[in-house]
Amino acid sequence: MTTMHKFLAKCDEALTEITAQGRYRRFVALEKLADRFPYYQVTMEGRTRDILVWSTNDYLAMGTDPVVIEASIEAARRMGAGAGGTRNIAGSSPLHVALEEELADLHGKDAALLFTSGYVSNQASLGAILKSLPDWHVFSDAKNHNSMIVGIKDAREATVHVFKHNDMADLERLLAAAPPDAPKLIAFESVYSMDADIAPMAAICDLADKYNALTYLDEVHAVGMYGAHGGGVSERDGVADRITIIEGTLAKAYGCHGGYITGDFKVLDYIRSVAAGFIFTTALPPPTVAAALASVRLLKSDHARRALLFNRAETLKAKFTAAGLPVMPSQSHIVPLFIGNAAKATEVSMRLIREFGMYATPINYPTVPQGAERLRFTPGPKHTDAMMDELVTALQSILHDTKVSAA
């Protein structure tokens, strides 16, 4: 058997197993309708129809905001569609510089550095930091995003300690056992997007101070929404100045694309100079950067939009609870609904589309552990009470048929 035949056989075996477990991922091709968001259009089984989407990460509908769209259009007309190269090869524009300055100001840091995505910003930055010294000890929350895990693993000489999710006693136990003089880094998120909980940020900073550790914070599911200006949970909790590096995304609440880190100028200059994920990647396109810049500036002062987001989230949680639906605990704007089985999660999602014209993403392994499958709802400013009532009715009908009970 040739190498290609062996490889294809392995692919077939793996895909068969994934399908048998009910977690084969079938993408639903949804066409976003900018003038009718959160409605999308979907073509399935020979039929085109409108779909009310409940699972977008465009949390604040900024991706459809007229000011943001016009900024992108104007930049495309003036500067073209693409950056034309890496930041070093004709790809750095005044827009890139302005956005980095705006993001540094947002988090109260010396500098910011743009990456092509939030995934790349975590992977490249953590890898670069943990290769800078020979004996790093990194302390990573058990539920950190894959991008952080991959970045940490990339630094093969670093000693990795995984602490129980949001468990400060376990984190301190590991910190205390590490060599006192070894360089240390605590890596964690603010809002955990699948469990909808929030890190005890001040307590983590206290432990970092006590054990002489740096801190790396992923704020991707919080920037734009939390804090007086959208600086994230670190701004809300008044600890941004205690965090060494704050990482964020432009692809969720800001409705655009790209990732970034903020921090001390010299640290970021070092990462800019050594991180392969920055050096060798084409820069973000000017229309994307212009849109993100407009979005960040708007949200710094749009307190009403942020307040409405949290009102919508709390309203949906209350409606789910009152209806006896298996809503999971949530400290954030994310509303997870427990299903507990991969095949059932997919079935509920598909029935919502086919029978009720709504879409919610099924979350299966490996994103969550097997047996913890769920649907993930992210109500935004444009989801009305009437929409929520229709959703509750639909879910009650479907979950009764599939015999899903409370978590």
CSV table of C-alpha atoms in Angstrom, one decimal:
chain,number,residue,atom,x,y,z
A,1,MET,CA,0.0,0.0,0.0
A,2,THR,CA,1.4,3.4,-1.0
A,3,THR,CA,1.8,6.2,1.5
A,4,MET,CA,-1.1,8.0,-0.1
A,5,HIS,CA,-3.3,5.0,0.2
A,6,LYS,CA,-2.4,4.6,3.9
A,7,PHE,CA,-3.1,8.3,4.5
A,8,LEU,CA,-6.5,8.2,2.8
A,9,ALA,CA,-7.4,5.0,4.8
A,10,LYS,CA,-6.5,6.8,8.0
A,11,CYS,CA,-8.6,9.9,7.0
A,12,ASP,CA,-11.6,7.6,6.2
A,13,GLU,CA,-11.2,5.7,9.6
A,14,ALA,CA,-11.1,9.0,11.5
A,15,LEU,CA,-14.0,10.5,9.7
A,16,THR,CA,-16.1,7.4,10.2
A,17,GLU,CA,-15.4,7.5,13.9
A,18,ILE,CA,-16.2,11.2,14.2
A,19,THR,CA,-19.5,10.7,12.3
A,20,ALA,CA,-20.5,7.7,14.5
A,21,GLN,CA,-20.0,9.8,17.6
A,22,GLY,CA,-22.4,12.4,16.2
A,23,ARG,CA,-19.8,15.1,16.0
A,24,TYR,CA,-19.1,15.4,12.3
A,25,ARG,CA,-19.1,19.1,11.6
A,26,ARG,CA,-21.4,20.2,8.8
A,27,PHE,CA,-21.2,23.9,8.0
A,28,VAL,CA,-24.4,25.8,7.4
A,29,ALA,CA,-23.7,28.3,4.7
A,30,LEU,CA,-25.4,31.4,6.1
A,31,GLU,CA,-25.5,34.7,4.1
A,32,LYS,CA,-25.4,37.6,6.5
A,33,LEU,CA,-27.9,40.4,5.7
A,34,ALA,CA,-26.3,43.6,6.7
A,35,ASP,CA,-29.6,45.6,6.6
A,36,ARG,CA,-31.6,43.0,8.5
A,37,PHE,CA,-29.1,41.6,11.0
A,38,PRO,CA,-29.5,39.3,13.0
A,39,TYR,CA,-31.4,37.7,10.1
A,40,TYR,CA,-29.3,35.7,7.6
A,41,GLN,CA,-30.3,33.8,4.5
A,42,VAL,CA,-29.7,30.1,4.0
A,43,THR,CA,-30.2,27.7,1.1
A,44,MET,CA,-30.8,24.1,2.3
A,45,GLU,CA,-32.4,21.2,0.6
A,46,GLY,CA,-33.3,23.3,-2.5
A,47,ARG,CA,-35.0,26.0,-0.5
A,48,THR,CA,-33.8,29.6,0.3
A,49,ARG,CA,-35.2,31.2,3.4
A,50,ASP,CA,-34.5,33.8,6.1
A,51,ILE,CA,-32.9,32.5,9.3
A,52,LEU,CA,-32.8,34.2,12.7
A,53,VAL,CA,-29.3,33.6,14.0
A,54,TRP,CA,-28.6,33.3,17.7
A,55,SER,CA,-25.0,32.3,17.8
A,56,THR,CA,-22.9,35.0,16.0
A,57,ASN,CA,-19.8,36.3,17.7
A,58,ASP,CA,-20.6,39.7,16.2
A,59,TYR,CA,-22.0,40.4,19.6
A,60,LEU,CA,-22.8,44.1,19.2
A,61,ALA,CA,-23.8,44.1,15.5
A,62,MET,CA,-20.8,46.3,14.7
A,63,GLY,CA,-20.1,44.3,11.6
A,64,THR,CA,-23.3,45.7,10.1
A,65,ASP,CA,-22.9,49.3,11.5
A,66,PRO,CA,-23.1,51.8,8.6
A,67,VAL,CA,-20.2,53.8,9.9
A,68,VAL,CA,-18.0,50.7,10.1
A,69,ILE,CA,-19.1,49.6,6.6
A,70,GLU,CA,-18.5,53.0,5.0
A,71,ALA,CA,-15.0,53.2,6.6
A,72,SER,CA,-14.1,49.9,5.0
A,73,ILE,CA,-15.5,51.0,1.6
A,74,GLU,CA,-13.7,54.3,1.6
A,75,ALA,CA,-10.4,52.6,2.5
A,76,ALA,CA,-10.8,50.0,-0.3
A,77,ARG,CA,-11.4,52.8,-2.8
A,78,ARG,CA,-8.4,54.7,-1.6
A,79,MET,CA,-5.9,51.9,-0.8
A,80,GLY,CA,-7.1,48.9,-2.6
A,81,ALA,CA,-8.3,45.5,-1.3
A,82,GLY,CA,-5.1,44.0,0.1
A,83,ALA,CA,-2.1,45.1,2.1
A,84,GLY,CA,0.3,44.0,-0.6
A,85,GLY,CA,2.7,42.3,1.8
A,86,THR,CA,3.9,41.7,5.3
A,87,ARG,CA,4.3,44.8,7.6
A,88,ASN,CA,7.9,44.9,6.6
A,89,ILE,CA,7.3,44.5,2.8
A,90,ALA,CA,5.0,47.5,1.9
A,91,GLY,CA,2.2,46.2,4.1
A,92,SER,CA,2.3,48.7,6.9
A,93,SER,CA,0.0,51.8,6.4
A,94,PRO,CA,-1.0,54.8,8.5
A,95,LEU,CA,-4.2,52.9,9.2
A,96,HIS,CA,-2.2,50.1,10.9
A,97,VAL,CA,-0.3,52.6,13.0
A,98,ALA,CA,-3.5,54.5,14.0
A,99,LEU,CA,-5.3,51.3,15.0
A,100,GLU,CA,-2.4,50.1,17.2
A,101,GLU,CA,-2.3,53.5,18.9
A,102,GLU,CA,-6.1,53.3,19.5
A,103,LEU,CA,-5.8,49.8,21.0
A,104,ALA,CA,-2.9,50.7,23.2
A,105,ASP,CA,-5.0,53.6,24.5
A,106,LEU,CA,-8.0,51.3,25.0
A,107,HIS,CA,-6.0,49.1,27.4
A,108,GLY,CA,-3.9,51.9,29.0
A,109,LYS,CA,-0.7,50.3,27.6
A,110,ASP,CA,2.5,51.7,25.9
A,111,ALA,CA,2.0,49.9,22.6
A,112,ALA,CA,-0.1,47.5,20.6
A,113,LEU,CA,0.7,45.0,17.9
A,114,LEU,CA,-1.7,43.8,15.2
A,115,PHE,CA,-1.9,40.2,14.0
A,116,THR,CA,-3.9,38.5,11.3
A,117,SER,CA,-6.2,36.8,13.8
A,118,GLY,CA,-6.8,36.4,17.6
A,119,TYR,CA,-5.6,32.8,17.2
A,120,VAL,CA,-2.3,33.9,15.6
A,121,SER,CA,-1.8,36.6,18.2
A,122,ASN,CA,-2.0,34.1,21.0
A,123,GLN,CA,0.1,31.4,19.3
A,124,ALA,CA,2.8,33.7,18.1
A,125,SER,CA,3.1,35.9,21.2
A,126,LEU,CA,3.1,33.1,23.8
A,127,GLY,CA,5.6,31.1,21.8
A,128,ALA,CA,7.9,34.1,21.5
A,129,ILE,CA,7.7,35.0,25.1
A,130,LEU,CA,8.3,31.5,26.3
A,131,LYS,CA,11.4,31.0,24.1
A,132,SER,CA,13.0,34.2,25.4
A,133,LEU,CA,14.5,32.6,28.5
A,134,PRO,CA,15.6,29.0,29.0
A,135,ASP,CA,13.7,28.1,32.2
A,136,TRP,CA,10.2,29.5,31.9
A,137,HIS,CA,7.4,28.0,34.1
A,138,VAL,CA,4.0,28.8,32.6
A,139,PHE,CA,0.8,28.3,34.5
A,140,SER,CA,-2.2,27.8,32.1
A,141,ASP,CA,-5.8,27.6,33.0
A,142,ALA,CA,-7.3,24.2,32.2
A,143,LYS,CA,-9.9,25.7,29.9
A,144,ASN,CA,-7.7,28.0,28.0
A,145,HIS,CA,-8.3,28.3,24.2
A,146,ASN,CA,-6.5,26.0,21.8
A,147,SER,CA,-4.6,29.0,20.4
A,148,MET,CA,-3.0,29.6,23.8
A,149,ILE,CA,-2.3,25.9,24.3
A,150,VAL,CA,-0.6,25.6,20.9
A,151,GLY,CA,1.5,28.8,21.6
A,152,ILE,CA,2.6,27.4,25.0
A,153,LYS,CA,3.5,24.0,23.5
A,154,ASP,CA,5.5,25.7,20.8
A,155,ALA,CA,8.0,26.6,23.5
A,156,ARG,CA,9.2,23.1,24.1
A,157,GLU,CA,11.8,24.0,26.8
A,158,ALA,CA,9.2,25.8,29.0
A,159,THR,CA,7.8,23.8,32.0
A,160,VAL,CA,4.0,23.8,31.7
A,161,HIS,CA,1.7,23.6,34.7
A,162,VAL,CA,-2.1,23.4,34.1
A,163,PHE,CA,-4.2,24.6,37.0
A,164,LYS,CA,-7.8,23.7,37.6
A,165,HIS,CA,-10.2,26.1,35.9
A,166,ASN,CA,-10.5,29.4,37.9
A,167,ASP,CA,-9.1,27.6,41.0
A,168,MET,CA,-6.9,30.0,42.9
A,169,ALA,CA,-5.9,27.4,45.5
A,170,ASP,CA,-4.6,25.1,42.8
A,171,LEU,CA,-2.8,27.9,41.0
A,172,GLU,CA,-1.1,29.0,44.2
A,173,ARG,CA,-0.1,25.4,45.0
A,174,LEU,CA,1.6,25.1,41.6
A,175,LEU,CA,3.2,28.5,41.9
A,176,ALA,CA,4.6,27.8,45.4
A,177,ALA,CA,6.1,24.5,44.2
A,178,ALA,CA,8.0,26.1,41.3
A,179,PRO,CA,11.6,27.2,41.7
A,180,PRO,CA,11.5,30.7,43.3
A,181,ASP,CA,14.0,32.2,40.9
A,182,ALA,CA,12.5,30.8,37.7
A,183,PRO,CA,10.7,33.2,35.3
A,184,LYS,CA,7.0,32.6,35.6
A,185,LEU,CA,4.0,33.4,33.4
A,186,ILE,CA,0.3,33.0,34.2
A,187,ALA,CA,-1.9,32.6,31.1
A,188,PHE,CA,-5.7,32.9,31.3
A,189,GLU,CA,-8.8,34.2,29.7
A,190,SER,CA,-11.3,36.8,31.0
A,191,VAL,CA,-14.6,35.4,29.7
A,192,TYR,CA,-14.6,31.7,28.9
A,193,SER,CA,-16.8,31.5,25.8
A,194,MET,CA,-18.1,27.9,26.2
A,195,ASP,CA,-18.8,27.9,30.0
A,196,ALA,CA,-19.8,31.6,30.1
A,197,ASP,CA,-17.9,32.3,33.3
A,198,ILE,CA,-15.3,34.9,34.2
A,199,ALA,CA,-11.8,34.6,35.7
A,200,PRO,CA,-11.2,36.0,39.2
A,201,MET,CA,-8.8,38.6,37.8
A,202,ALA,CA,-7.8,40.5,40.9
A,203,ALA,CA,-7.0,37.3,42.7
A,204,ILE,CA,-4.8,36.1,39.8
A,205,CYS,CA,-2.9,39.4,39.8
A,206,ASP,CA,-2.4,39.1,43.6
A,207,LEU,CA,-0.8,35.7,43.1
A,208,ALA,CA,1.3,37.0,40.2
A,209,ASP,CA,2.6,39.7,42.5
A,210,LYS,CA,3.2,37.3,45.4
A,211,TYR,CA,5.2,34.8,43.3
A,212,ASN,CA,6.9,37.2,40.9
A,213,ALA,CA,5.0,36.1,37.8
A,214,LEU,CA,4.1,37.9,34.6
A,215,THR,CA,0.5,37.7,33.4
A,216,TYR,CA,-0.9,37.0,29.9
A,217,LEU,CA,-4.7,37.7,29.5
A,218,ASP,CA,-6.9,36.7,26.6
A,219,GLU,CA,-9.8,39.2,26.4
A,220,VAL,CA,-11.2,38.2,23.1
A,221,HIS,CA,-14.7,37.5,24.4
A,222,ALA,CA,-14.8,40.7,26.5
A,223,VAL,CA,-13.2,43.6,24.5
A,224,GLY,CA,-15.7,46.1,23.2
A,225,MET,CA,-18.3,45.0,25.7
A,226,TYR,CA,-16.9,45.1,29.3
A,227,GLY,CA,-15.5,48.2,31.0
A,228,ALA,CA,-16.3,51.9,30.7
A,229,HIS,CA,-14.7,52.1,27.2
A,230,GLY,CA,-14.8,48.4,26.1
A,231,GLY,CA,-11.4,47.6,27.4
A,232,GLY,CA,-12.6,44.2,28.7
A,233,VAL,CA,-13.0,42.7,32.1
A,234,SER,CA,-9.6,44.0,33.1
A,235,GLU,CA,-10.9,47.5,32.6
A,236,ARG,CA,-14.2,46.7,34.4
A,237,ASP,CA,-12.3,45.3,37.4
A,238,GLY,CA,-9.7,48.0,37.5
A,239,VAL,CA,-6.7,45.7,37.0
A,240,ALA,CA,-5.6,46.4,33.5
A,241,ASP,CA,-2.4,48.1,34.8
A,242,ARG,CA,-1.5,44.9,36.6
A,243,ILE,CA,-1.6,42.7,33.5
A,244,THR,CA,1.6,42.3,31.6
A,245,ILE,CA,0.1,41.6,28.2
A,246,ILE,CA,-3.6,42.0,27.2
A,247,GLU,CA,-4.6,40.2,24.0
A,248,GLY,CA,-7.8,40.8,22.1
A,249,THR,CA,-9.6,40.4,18.8
A,250,LEU,CA,-11.3,42.6,16.3
A,251,ALA,CA,-13.4,39.8,15.0
A,252,LYS,CA,-16.1,39.5,17.7
A,253,ALA,CA,-17.6,42.6,19.5
A,254,TYR,CA,-15.9,44.9,17.0
A,255,GLY,CA,-17.4,43.0,14.1
A,256,CYS,CA,-14.3,42.9,11.8
A,257,HIS,CA,-11.2,40.7,11.7
A,258,GLY,CA,-7.7,40.5,13.2
A,259,GLY,CA,-6.1,40.1,16.6
A,260,TYR,CA,-3.7,42.1,18.7
A,261,ILE,CA,-1.6,42.3,21.9
A,262,THR,CA,-1.0,45.3,24.1
A,263,GLY,CA,1.7,45.9,26.7
A,264,ASP,CA,5.1,47.4,27.4
A,265,PHE,CA,6.8,48.9,24.3
A,266,LYS,CA,10.0,46.9,24.7
A,267,VAL,CA,8.2,43.6,25.2
A,268,LEU,CA,6.0,44.2,22.1
A,269,ASP,CA,9.0,45.3,20.1
A,270,TYR,CA,10.8,42.1,21.0
A,271,ILE,CA,7.7,40.0,19.9
A,272,ARG,CA,7.4,42.0,16.7
A,273,SER,CA,11.1,41.2,16.0
A,274,VAL,CA,11.1,37.5,16.7
A,275,ALA,CA,7.5,36.1,16.3
A,276,ALA,CA,7.3,34.1,13.1
A,277,GLY,CA,3.5,34.4,13.1
A,278,PHE,CA,3.9,38.2,12.8
A,279,ILE,CA,7.0,38.5,10.6
A,280,PHE,CA,6.0,36.1,7.8
A,281,THR,CA,2.3,36.9,7.5
A,282,THR,CA,0.7,39.4,5.1
A,283,ALA,CA,-0.6,42.4,7.0
A,284,LEU,CA,-4.3,42.9,7.6
A,285,PRO,CA,-6.0,44.5,4.5
A,286,PRO,CA,-6.5,48.3,4.8
A,287,PRO,CA,-10.4,48.0,4.4
A,288,THR,CA,-10.4,45.6,7.4
A,289,VAL,CA,-8.1,47.9,9.5
A,290,ALA,CA,-10.2,51.0,8.6
A,291,ALA,CA,-13.4,49.2,9.7
A,292,ALA,CA,-11.9,48.0,12.9
A,293,LEU,CA,-10.5,51.5,13.7
A,294,ALA,CA,-14.0,53.0,13.2
A,295,SER,CA,-15.5,50.3,15.4
A,296,VAL,CA,-13.1,50.6,18.2
A,297,ARG,CA,-13.5,54.4,18.3
A,298,LEU,CA,-17.3,54.1,18.2
A,299,LEU,CA,-17.5,51.6,21.0
A,300,LYS,CA,-15.3,53.6,23.3
A,301,SER,CA,-18.2,56.0,23.8
A,302,ASP,CA,-21.3,53.9,22.9
A,303,HIS,CA,-22.3,52.9,26.5
A,304,ALA,CA,-25.9,52.4,25.5
A,305,ARG,CA,-25.1,49.6,23.0
A,306,ARG,CA,-23.0,47.7,25.6
A,307,ALA,CA,-25.8,48.1,28.2
A,308,LEU,CA,-28.4,46.8,25.8
A,309,LEU,CA,-26.2,43.7,25.1
A,310,PHE,CA,-26.2,42.7,28.8
A,311,ASN,CA,-29.9,43.5,29.1
A,312,ARG,CA,-30.6,41.1,26.2
A,313,ALA,CA,-28.5,38.4,27.7
A,314,GLU,CA,-30.1,38.6,31.1
A,315,THR,CA,-33.5,38.6,29.6
A,316,LEU,CA,-32.9,35.5,27.6
A,317,LYS,CA,-31.4,33.7,30.7
A,318,ALA,CA,-34.6,34.6,32.6
A,319,LYS,CA,-36.9,33.4,29.8
A,320,PHE,CA,-35.0,30.1,29.6
A,321,THR,CA,-35.1,29.6,33.3
A,322,ALA,CA,-38.8,30.5,33.6
A,323,ALA,CA,-39.6,28.0,30.8
A,324,GLY,CA,-37.7,25.2,32.5
A,325,LEU,CA,-35.1,24.9,29.8
A,326,PRO,CA,-31.7,23.5,30.8
A,327,VAL,CA,-29.8,26.8,30.8
A,328,MET,CA,-26.3,26.5,32.2
A,329,PRO,CA,-24.9,29.0,34.8
A,330,SER,CA,-23.5,32.2,33.1
A,331,GLN,CA,-21.6,35.1,34.5
A,332,SER,CA,-21.4,36.8,31.1
A,333,HIS,CA,-23.3,37.7,28.0
A,334,ILE,CA,-23.1,34.1,26.7
A,335,VAL,CA,-26.1,31.8,27.3
A,336,PRO,CA,-25.3,28.1,27.0
A,337,LEU,CA,-28.1,25.5,26.9
A,338,PHE,CA,-27.1,22.0,28.1
A,339,ILE,CA,-27.8,19.0,25.8
A,340,GLY,CA,-25.3,16.4,26.9
A,341,ASN,CA,-25.0,14.4,23.7
A,342,ALA,CA,-23.3,15.3,20.4
A,343,ALA,CA,-26.0,13.7,18.1
A,344,LYS,CA,-28.8,15.4,20.0
A,345,ALA,CA,-27.0,18.8,20.0
A,346,THR,CA,-26.8,18.5,16.2
A,347,GLU,CA,-30.4,17.3,15.9
A,348,VAL,CA,-31.7,20.2,18.0
A,349,SER,CA,-29.7,22.7,15.9
A,350,MET,CA,-30.9,21.3,12.6
A,351,ARG,CA,-34.6,21.1,13.7
A,352,LEU,CA,-34.4,24.8,14.8
A,353,ILE,CA,-33.4,25.6,11.2
A,354,ARG,CA,-35.8,23.3,9.4
A,355,GLU,CA,-38.9,23.8,11.5
A,356,PHE,CA,-38.5,27.2,13.1
A,357,GLY,CA,-36.2,29.3,10.9
A,358,MET,CA,-33.6,29.8,13.6
A,359,TYR,CA,-30.0,28.9,14.1
A,360,ALA,CA,-27.9,28.1,17.2
A,361,THR,CA,-24.5,26.5,17.0
A,362,PRO,CA,-24.1,23.0,18.5
A,363,ILE,CA,-20.9,22.8,20.6
A,364,ASN,CA,-19.4,19.3,20.6
A,365,TYR,CA,-16.1,17.6,21.5
A,366,PRO,CA,-13.3,18.6,21.3
A,367,THR,CA,-14.5,22.2,22.0
A,368,VAL,CA,-16.2,20.9,25.2
A,369,PRO,CA,-15.8,17.5,26.9
A,370,GLN,CA,-17.9,14.6,25.7
A,371,GLY,CA,-21.1,14.5,27.7
A,372,ALA,CA,-21.1,18.3,28.1
A,373,GLU,CA,-22.4,19.1,24.6
A,374,ARG,CA,-24.6,22.3,24.4
A,375,LEU,CA,-26.1,24.9,22.2
A,376,ARG,CA,-24.5,28.4,22.6
A,377,PHE,CA,-26.7,31.5,22.4
A,378,THR,CA,-25.4,35.0,22.1
A,379,PRO,CA,-28.3,37.4,22.1
A,380,GLY,CA,-27.4,40.9,20.9
A,381,PRO,CA,-28.9,44.4,20.9
A,382,LYS,CA,-31.1,43.6,17.9
A,383,HIS,CA,-32.7,40.4,19.4
A,384,THR,CA,-36.2,41.4,20.7
A,385,ASP,CA,-38.4,40.0,23.4
A,386,ALA,CA,-40.7,38.6,20.7
A,387,MET,CA,-37.8,36.8,19.0
A,388,MET,CA,-36.9,35.3,22.4
A,389,ASP,CA,-40.4,34.1,23.1
A,390,GLU,CA,-40.5,32.4,19.7
A,391,LEU,CA,-37.1,30.8,20.4
A,392,VAL,CA,-38.3,29.5,23.8
A,393,THR,CA,-41.4,27.9,22.3
A,394,ALA,CA,-39.4,26.2,19.6
A,395,LEU,CA,-36.9,24.9,22.1
A,396,GLN,CA,-39.5,23.6,24.4
A,397,SER,CA,-41.1,21.6,21.5
A,398,ILE,CA,-37.8,20.2,20.3
A,399,LEU,CA,-36.3,19.3,23.6
A,400,HIS,CA,-39.5,17.6,24.7
A,401,ASP,CA,-39.2,15.4,21.6
A,402,THR,CA,-35.5,14.6,22.1
A,403,LYS,CA,-35.9,14.1,25.9
A,404,VAL,CA,-33.3,16.5,26.9
A,405,SER,CA,-33.5,17.4,30.6
A,406,ALA,CA,-31.8,20.0,32.9
A,407,ALA,CA,-28.1,19.8,33.4
